[in-house]
PDB file of C-alpha atoms in Angstrom:
ATOM      1  CA  MET P   1      39.206 -98.083-111.568  1.00 40.00           C
ATOM      2  CA  GLY P   2      38.723 -98.201-115.344  1.00 42.00           C
ATOM      3  CA  SER P   3      35.729-100.176-116.370  1.00 39.00           C
ATOM      4  CA  GLU P   4      34.386-100.628-112.843  1.00 34.00           C
ATOM      5  CA  ILE P   5      33.535 -96.956-113.269  1.00 33.00           C
ATOM      6  CA  GLU P   6      32.817 -97.233-116.956  1.00 34.00           C
ATOM      7  CA  ALA P   7      33.954-100.005-119.203  1.00 36.00           C
ATOM      8  CA  ALA P   8      33.425 -98.314-122.475  1.00 39.00           C
ATOM      9  CA  ASN P   9      31.933 -94.882-122.588  1.00 37.00           C
ATOM     10  CA  LEU P  10      31.887 -93.056-125.851  1.00 36.00           C
ATOM     11  CA  PRO P  11      32.690 -89.629-124.353  1.00 35.00           C
ATOM     12  CA  PRO P  12      31.005 -86.379-125.434  1.00 32.00           C
ATOM     13  CA  TRP P  13      34.310 -84.742-126.327  1.00 29.00           C
ATOM     14  CA  GLY P  14      37.551 -85.858-127.834  1.00 32.00           C
ATOM     15  CA  ASP P  15      39.920 -82.981-127.183  1.00 30.00           C
ATOM     16  CA  VAL P  16      40.695 -81.486-123.806  1.00 28.00           C
ATOM     17  CA  ARG P  17      39.766 -78.077-125.272  1.00 25.00           C
ATOM     18  CA  GLN P  18      36.357 -79.171-126.455  1.00 26.00           C
ATOM     19  CA  ASP P  19      33.012 -79.687-124.761  1.00 30.00           C
ATOM     20  CA  ARG P  20      29.478 -80.415-125.921  1.00 28.00           C
ATOM     21  CA  GLU P  21      28.697 -76.710-126.221  1.00 29.00           C
ATOM     22  CA  GLY P  22      31.693 -76.191-128.484  1.00 31.00           C
ATOM     23  CA  CYS P  23      33.948 -73.987-126.388  1.00 31.00           C
ATOM     24  CA  PRO P  24      36.787 -72.045-128.062  1.00 33.00           C
ATOM     25  CA  GLY P  25      39.343 -74.383-129.517  1.00 40.00           C
ATOM     26  CA  ALA P  26      36.872 -77.186-130.186  1.00 43.00           C
ATOM     27  CA  LEU P  27      37.761 -79.452-133.069  1.00 55.00           C
ATOM     28  CA  PRO P  28      35.206 -79.902-135.869  1.00 56.00           C
ATOM     29  CA  ALA P  29      33.431 -83.214-136.231  1.00 61.00           C
ATOM     30  CA  VAL P  30      34.516 -85.477-139.050  1.00 60.00           C
ATOM     31  CA  SER P  31      31.567 -86.045-141.380  1.00 61.00           C
ATOM     32  CA  LYS P  32      33.128 -88.810-143.440  1.00 67.00           C
ATOM     33  CA  PRO P  33      36.516 -90.032-142.242  1.00 61.00           C
ATOM     34  CA  SER P  34      39.106 -91.442-144.550  1.00 69.00           C
ATOM     35  CA  LYS P  35      40.241 -95.032-144.081  1.00 90.00           C
ATOM     36  CA  ILE P  36      40.124 -96.135-140.443  1.00 93.00           C
ATOM     37  CA  LEU P  37      43.236 -97.995-139.308  1.00 97.00           C
ATOM     38  CA  ILE P  38      43.046-100.282-136.284  1.00 98.00           C
ATOM     39  CA  ARG P  39      46.385-101.448-134.917  1.00 98.00           C
ATOM     40  CA  PRO P  40      47.898-102.812-131.702  1.00 98.00           C
ATOM     41  CA  GLY P  41      49.083-100.186-129.261  1.00 98.00           C
ATOM     42  CA  THR P  42      52.828 -99.924-128.675  1.00 98.00           C
ATOM     43  CA  VAL P  43      54.959 -98.456-125.925  1.00 98.00           C
ATOM     44  CA  GLU P  44      55.260 -95.308-128.043  1.00 98.00           C
ATOM     45  CA  ASP P  45      51.503 -94.804-127.585  1.00 98.00           C
ATOM     46  CA  VAL P  46      51.605 -94.728-123.782  1.00 98.00           C
ATOM     47  CA  GLU P  47      51.128 -90.966-123.400  1.00 98.00           C
ATOM     48  CA  THR P  48      48.226 -90.995-125.866  1.00 98.00           C
ATOM     49  CA  ILE P  49      46.593 -93.954-124.114  1.00 98.00           C
ATOM     50  CA  HIS P  50      46.885 -92.304-120.714  1.00 98.00           C
ATOM     51  CA  ALA P  51      45.497 -89.006-122.003  1.00 97.00           C
ATOM     52  CA  ALA P  52      42.484 -90.849-123.433  1.00 96.00           C
ATOM     53  CA  ILE P  53      41.850 -92.562-120.093  1.00 95.00           C
ATOM     54  CA  LEU P  54      41.981 -89.199-118.331  1.00 94.00           C
ATOM     55  CA  ARG P  55      39.397 -87.763-120.728  1.00 89.00           C
ATOM     56  CA  LEU P  56      37.233 -90.827-120.195  1.00 88.00           C
ATOM     57  CA  GLY P  57      37.367 -90.322-116.436  1.00 87.00           C
ATOM     58  CA  ALA P  58      36.557 -86.625-116.762  1.00 86.00           C
ATOM     59  CA  HIS P  59      33.523 -87.422-118.894  1.00 78.00           C
ATOM     60  CA  ILE P  60      31.930 -89.600-116.249  1.00 77.00           C
ATOM     61  CA  GLY P  61      32.827 -87.215-113.436  1.00 78.00           C
ATOM     62  CA  ALA P  62      35.384 -89.540-111.874  1.00 81.00           C
ATOM     63  CA  HIS P  63      38.653 -87.932-112.938  1.00 84.00           C
ATOM     64  CA  GLN P  64      39.704 -87.607-109.298  1.00 84.00           C
ATOM     65  CA  GLU P  65      39.668 -91.397-108.984  1.00 86.00           C
ATOM     66  CA  ILE P  66      42.288 -91.872-111.678  1.00 92.00           C
ATOM     67  CA  THR P  67      45.665 -92.213-109.994  1.00 93.00           C
ATOM     68  CA  SER P  68      47.433 -94.117-112.754  1.00 96.00           C
ATOM     69  CA  THR P  69      50.282 -92.522-114.666  1.00 97.00           C
ATOM     70  CA  ALA P  70      51.658 -93.047-118.134  1.00 98.00           C
ATOM     71  CA  GLU P  71      54.614 -94.746-116.466  1.00 98.00           C
ATOM     72  CA  ASP P  72      52.254 -97.234-114.793  1.00 98.00           C
ATOM     73  CA  LEU P  73      50.835 -98.145-118.186  1.00 98.00           C
ATOM     74  CA  ARG P  74      54.323 -98.471-119.608  1.00 98.00           C
ATOM     75  CA  THR P  75      55.429-100.736-116.755  1.00 97.00           C
ATOM     76  CA  TYR P  76      52.415-103.026-116.578  1.00 98.00           C
ATOM     77  CA  GLY P  77      51.259-102.989-120.180  1.00 98.00           C
ATOM     78  CA  PHE P  78      54.453-103.099-122.183  1.00 97.00           C
ATOM     79  CA  GLY P  79      56.927-105.063-120.077  1.00 92.00           C
ATOM     80  CA  GLU P  80      57.907-108.726-120.161  1.00 92.00           C
ATOM     81  CA  ASN P  81      54.538-109.910-118.821  1.00 95.00           C
ATOM     82  CA  PRO P  82      51.955-107.328-119.934  1.00 97.00           C
ATOM     83  CA  ALA P  83      48.793-107.152-117.831  1.00 98.00           C
ATOM     84  CA  PHE P  84      46.718-105.791-120.708  1.00 98.00           C
ATOM     85  CA  SER P  85      46.662-105.176-124.445  1.00 98.00           C
ATOM     86  CA  THR P  86      45.432-102.220-126.464  1.00 98.00           C
ATOM     87  CA  LEU P  87      43.996-101.559-129.886  1.00 99.00           C
ATOM     88  CA  ILE P  88      44.183 -98.059-131.306  1.00 98.00           C
ATOM     89  CA  ALA P  89      42.027 -96.602-134.068  1.00 98.00           C
ATOM     90  CA  GLU P  90      43.491 -93.909-136.302  1.00 97.00           C
ATOM     91  CA  VAL P  91      41.980 -91.782-139.040  1.00 95.00           C
ATOM     92  CA  GLY P  92      44.468 -90.164-141.365  1.00 91.00           C
ATOM     93  CA  GLY P  93      47.227 -90.778-138.839  1.00 92.00           C
ATOM     94  CA  GLU P  94      45.248 -89.064-136.059  1.00 94.00           C
ATOM     95  CA  PHE P  95      44.249 -90.866-132.859  1.00 97.00           C
ATOM     96  CA  ALA P  96      40.523 -91.655-132.984  1.00 96.00           C
ATOM     97  CA  GLY P  97      39.859 -94.342-130.391  1.00 97.00           C
ATOM     98  CA  LEU P  98      41.153 -96.939-127.969  1.00 97.00           C
ATOM     99  CA  CYS P  99      40.202-100.326-126.565  1.00 98.00           C
ATOM    100  CA  LEU P 100      42.125-101.659-123.557  1.00 98.00           C
ATOM    101  CA  HIS P 101      41.489-105.315-122.727  1.00 99.00           C
ATOM    102  CA  PHE P 102      42.912-108.451-121.141  1.00 98.00           C
ATOM    103  CA  PRO P 103      42.217-112.218-121.143  1.00 98.00           C
ATOM    104  CA  ILE P 104      39.954-113.923-118.612  1.00 98.00           C
ATOM    105  CA  PHE P 105      38.696-117.477-118.125  1.00 98.00           C
ATOM    106  CA  SER P 106      35.309-118.980-117.269  1.00 98.00           C
ATOM    107  CA  THR P 107      35.371-122.126-115.152  1.00 98.00           C
ATOM    108  CA  TRP P 108      31.681-122.636-115.939  1.00 97.00           C
ATOM    109  CA  LEU P 109      32.194-122.493-119.688  1.00 98.00           C
ATOM    110  CA  GLY P 110      35.629-124.065-119.583  1.00 98.00           C
ATOM    111  CA  ARG P 111      36.833-121.535-122.132  1.00 98.00           C
ATOM    112  CA  PRO P 112      38.783-118.277-122.203  1.00 98.00           C
ATOM    113  CA  GLY P 113      37.260-114.889-122.868  1.00 99.00           C
ATOM    114  CA  VAL P 114      38.202-111.227-122.912  1.00 99.00           C
ATOM    115  CA  TYR P 115      37.472-108.358-120.532  1.00 98.00           C
ATOM    116  CA  ILE P 116      37.062-104.852-121.918  1.00 98.00           C
ATOM    117  CA  GLN P 117      38.506-102.410-119.417  1.00 97.00           C
ATOM    118  CA  ASP P 118      38.183 -99.185-121.414  1.00 96.00           C
ATOM    119  CA  LEU P 119      36.624 -98.247-124.747  1.00 96.00           C
ATOM    120  CA  TYR P 120      37.086 -94.665-125.863  1.00 93.00           C
ATOM    121  CA  VAL P 121      36.239 -92.817-129.078  1.00 94.00           C
ATOM    122  CA  GLU P 122      37.064 -89.182-129.739  1.00 92.00           C
ATOM    123  CA  ASP P 123      33.918 -87.105-130.146  1.00 89.00           C
ATOM    124  CA  ARG P 124      34.781 -85.814-133.592  1.00 90.00           C
ATOM    125  CA  PHE P 125      35.036 -89.396-134.861  1.00 92.00           C
ATOM    126  CA  ARG P 126      31.826 -90.679-133.316  1.00 89.00           C
ATOM    127  CA  GLY P 127      29.050 -91.975-135.530  1.00 89.00           C
ATOM    128  CA  HIS P 128      31.400 -93.989-137.729  1.00 92.00           C
ATOM    129  CA  LYS P 129      31.256 -97.299-135.825  1.00 94.00           C
ATOM    130  CA  ILE P 130      34.821 -96.970-134.557  1.00 96.00           C
ATOM    131  CA  GLY P 131      33.860 -98.264-131.108  1.00 96.00           C
ATOM    132  CA  GLU P 132      32.028-101.190-132.653  1.00 97.00           C
ATOM    133  CA  ARG P 133      34.970-101.983-134.919  1.00 98.00           C
ATOM    134  CA  LEU P 134      37.373-101.942-131.982  1.00 98.00           C
ATOM    135  CA  LEU P 135      35.156-104.329-130.021  1.00 98.00           C
ATOM    136  CA  ARG P 136      34.726-106.671-132.966  1.00 98.00           C
ATOM    137  CA  ARG P 137      38.484-106.782-133.551  1.00 98.00           C
ATOM    138  CA  VAL P 138      39.095-107.686-129.906  1.00 99.00           C
ATOM    139  CA  ALA P 139      36.368-110.351-130.053  1.00 98.00           C
ATOM    140  CA  ARG P 140      37.831-111.773-133.261  1.00 98.00           C
ATOM    141  CA  GLU P 141      41.296-112.066-131.731  1.00 98.00           C
ATOM    142  CA  CYS P 142      39.836-113.681-128.625  1.00 98.00           C
ATOM    143  CA  ARG P 143      37.953-116.221-130.731  1.00 98.00           C
ATOM    144  CA  LYS P 144      41.143-117.138-132.597  1.00 98.00           C
ATOM    145  CA  ASP P 145      42.639-118.047-129.216  1.00 97.00           C
ATOM    146  CA  GLY P 146      39.698-120.287-128.334  1.00 98.00           C
ATOM    147  CA  GLY P 147      37.671-117.623-126.542  1.00 98.00           C
ATOM    148  CA  VAL P 148      33.889-117.767-126.416  1.00 98.00           C
ATOM    149  CA  TYR P 149      32.795-114.654-124.519  1.00 98.00           C
ATOM    150  CA  LEU P 150      33.349-110.972-123.816  1.00 98.00           C
ATOM    151  CA  ARG P 151      32.706-109.151-120.533  1.00 98.00           C
ATOM    152  CA  LEU P 152      32.637-105.518-119.492  1.00 97.00           C
ATOM    153  CA  SER P 153      30.935-103.240-117.002  1.00 93.00           C
ATOM    154  CA  VAL P 154      29.183 -99.953-117.652  1.00 91.00           C
ATOM    155  CA  ASP P 155      28.787 -96.853-115.509  1.00 86.00           C
ATOM    156  CA  THR P 156      25.302 -97.101-114.007  1.00 86.00           C
ATOM    157  CA  ASP P 157      24.326 -93.614-115.182  1.00 84.00           C
ATOM    158  CA  ASN P 158      25.554 -93.997-118.750  1.00 85.00           C
ATOM    159  CA  GLU P 159      22.343 -94.719-120.639  1.00 89.00           C
ATOM    160  CA  ALA P 160      23.961 -94.051-124.018  1.00 88.00           C
ATOM    161  CA  ALA P 161      26.627 -96.689-123.406  1.00 91.00           C
ATOM    162  CA  LYS P 162      24.005 -99.180-122.225  1.00 93.00           C
ATOM    163  CA  ALA P 163      22.015 -98.630-125.415  1.00 94.00           C
ATOM    164  CA  PHE P 164      25.192 -98.980-127.486  1.00 95.00           C
ATOM    165  CA  TYR P 165      25.999-102.374-125.988  1.00 96.00           C
ATOM    166  CA  ASP P 166      22.407-103.562-126.175  1.00 96.00           C
ATOM    167  CA  ARG P 167      22.413-102.766-129.878  1.00 96.00           C
ATOM    168  CA  LEU P 168      25.515-104.921-130.321  1.00 97.00           C
ATOM    169  CA  GLY P 169      23.980-107.808-128.380  1.00 97.00           C
ATOM    170  CA  ILE P 170      26.215-107.319-125.328  1.00 97.00           C
ATOM    171  CA  ALA P 171      23.531-107.861-122.720  1.00 94.00           C
ATOM    172  CA  TRP P 172      23.181-106.785-119.099  1.00 92.00           C
ATOM    173  CA  SER P 173      23.929-109.615-116.673  1.00 91.00           C
ATOM    174  CA  SER P 174      21.068-109.212-114.209  1.00 88.00           C
ATOM    175  CA  TYR P 175      22.276-111.913-111.823  1.00 89.00           C
ATOM    176  CA  GLU P 176      25.676-110.362-111.074  1.00 90.00           C
ATOM    177  CA  GLN P 177      27.070-107.229-109.478  1.00 90.00           C
ATOM    178  CA  VAL P 178      30.619-105.879-109.372  1.00 90.00           C
ATOM    179  CA  GLN P 179      32.296-105.943-105.970  1.00 95.00           C
ATOM    180  CA  LYS P 180      35.806-104.719-105.250  1.00 95.00           C
ATOM    181  CA  ILE P 181      38.320-103.835-102.569  1.00 97.00           C
ATOM    182  CA  VAL P 182      40.900-101.182-103.410  1.00 94.00           C
ATOM    183  CA  GLY P 183      43.969 -99.417-102.069  1.00 93.00           C
ATOM    184  CA  GLU P 184      44.655 -99.444 -98.336  1.00 96.00           C
ATOM    185  CA  ALA P 185      41.718-101.759 -97.663  1.00 98.00           C
ATOM    186  CA  PHE P 186      43.122-104.204-100.214  1.00 97.00           C
ATOM    187  CA  PHE P 187      46.613-104.012 -98.697  1.00 97.00           C
ATOM    188  CA  ALA P 188      45.222-104.637 -95.213  1.00 97.00           C
ATOM    189  CA  PHE P 189      43.205-107.588 -96.476  1.00 97.00           C
ATOM    190  CA  ALA P 190      46.173-109.080 -98.326  1.00 97.00           C
ATOM    191  CA  ASP P 191      48.579-108.556 -95.422  1.00 96.00           C
ATOM    192  CA  ALA P 192      46.298-109.786 -92.629  1.00 96.00           C
ATOM    193  CA  PRO P 193      47.893-112.651 -90.660  1.00 92.00           C
ATOM    194  CA  ASP P 194      46.488-116.142 -91.009  1.00 84.00           C
ATOM    195  CA  ASP P 195      44.024-117.078 -88.282  1.00 77.00           C
ATOM    196  CA  GLY P 196      45.723-120.408 -87.656  1.00 65.00           C
ATOM    197  CA  GLU P 197      42.996-122.478 -89.303  1.00 60.00           C
ATOM    198  CA  PRO P 198      44.061-125.039 -91.910  1.00 58.00           C
ATOM    199  CA  GLY P 199      44.125-123.586 -95.418  1.00 52.00           C
TER     200      GLY P 199
END
């Protein structure tokens, strides 16, 4: 799911009570935030991370496709062999944004890179380059490990996200398309018996 639906939307609301029209309970926007702290996510952040992913899914109209739980994130992201890493942005101790990512490798380039699965910024903290700072921090860490590239995918209808990435120089790859097999179809594919031909 994740970034195949939307790698890094900057959603139009940051609190489950808030929408673009400013429904009752909406939180006010922050005009000039205090110091922005960016830190690695920890297992104590699992509930916050999962809640942010749910809001991200709701924003793009795909909340029904999210079947992950906070426990899934705890198991696969904070165990002995984590499948992903997270960076969390905070303003005055309050959650402001998230970047979930994991390492990849290019056989053509012969170098490692990083894949951005989810980028999320709370609405009230938008306009302060938090998303950009999260991406740059991930890219910097990747480069320290010998990485030379960053990949992500964007929801096809999210023009704002496309413009955001274009502005940062993260260009559309016109010669590729995302293809996937999920759930029961994946299990059937993986469990299909060999056809007897040499491997």
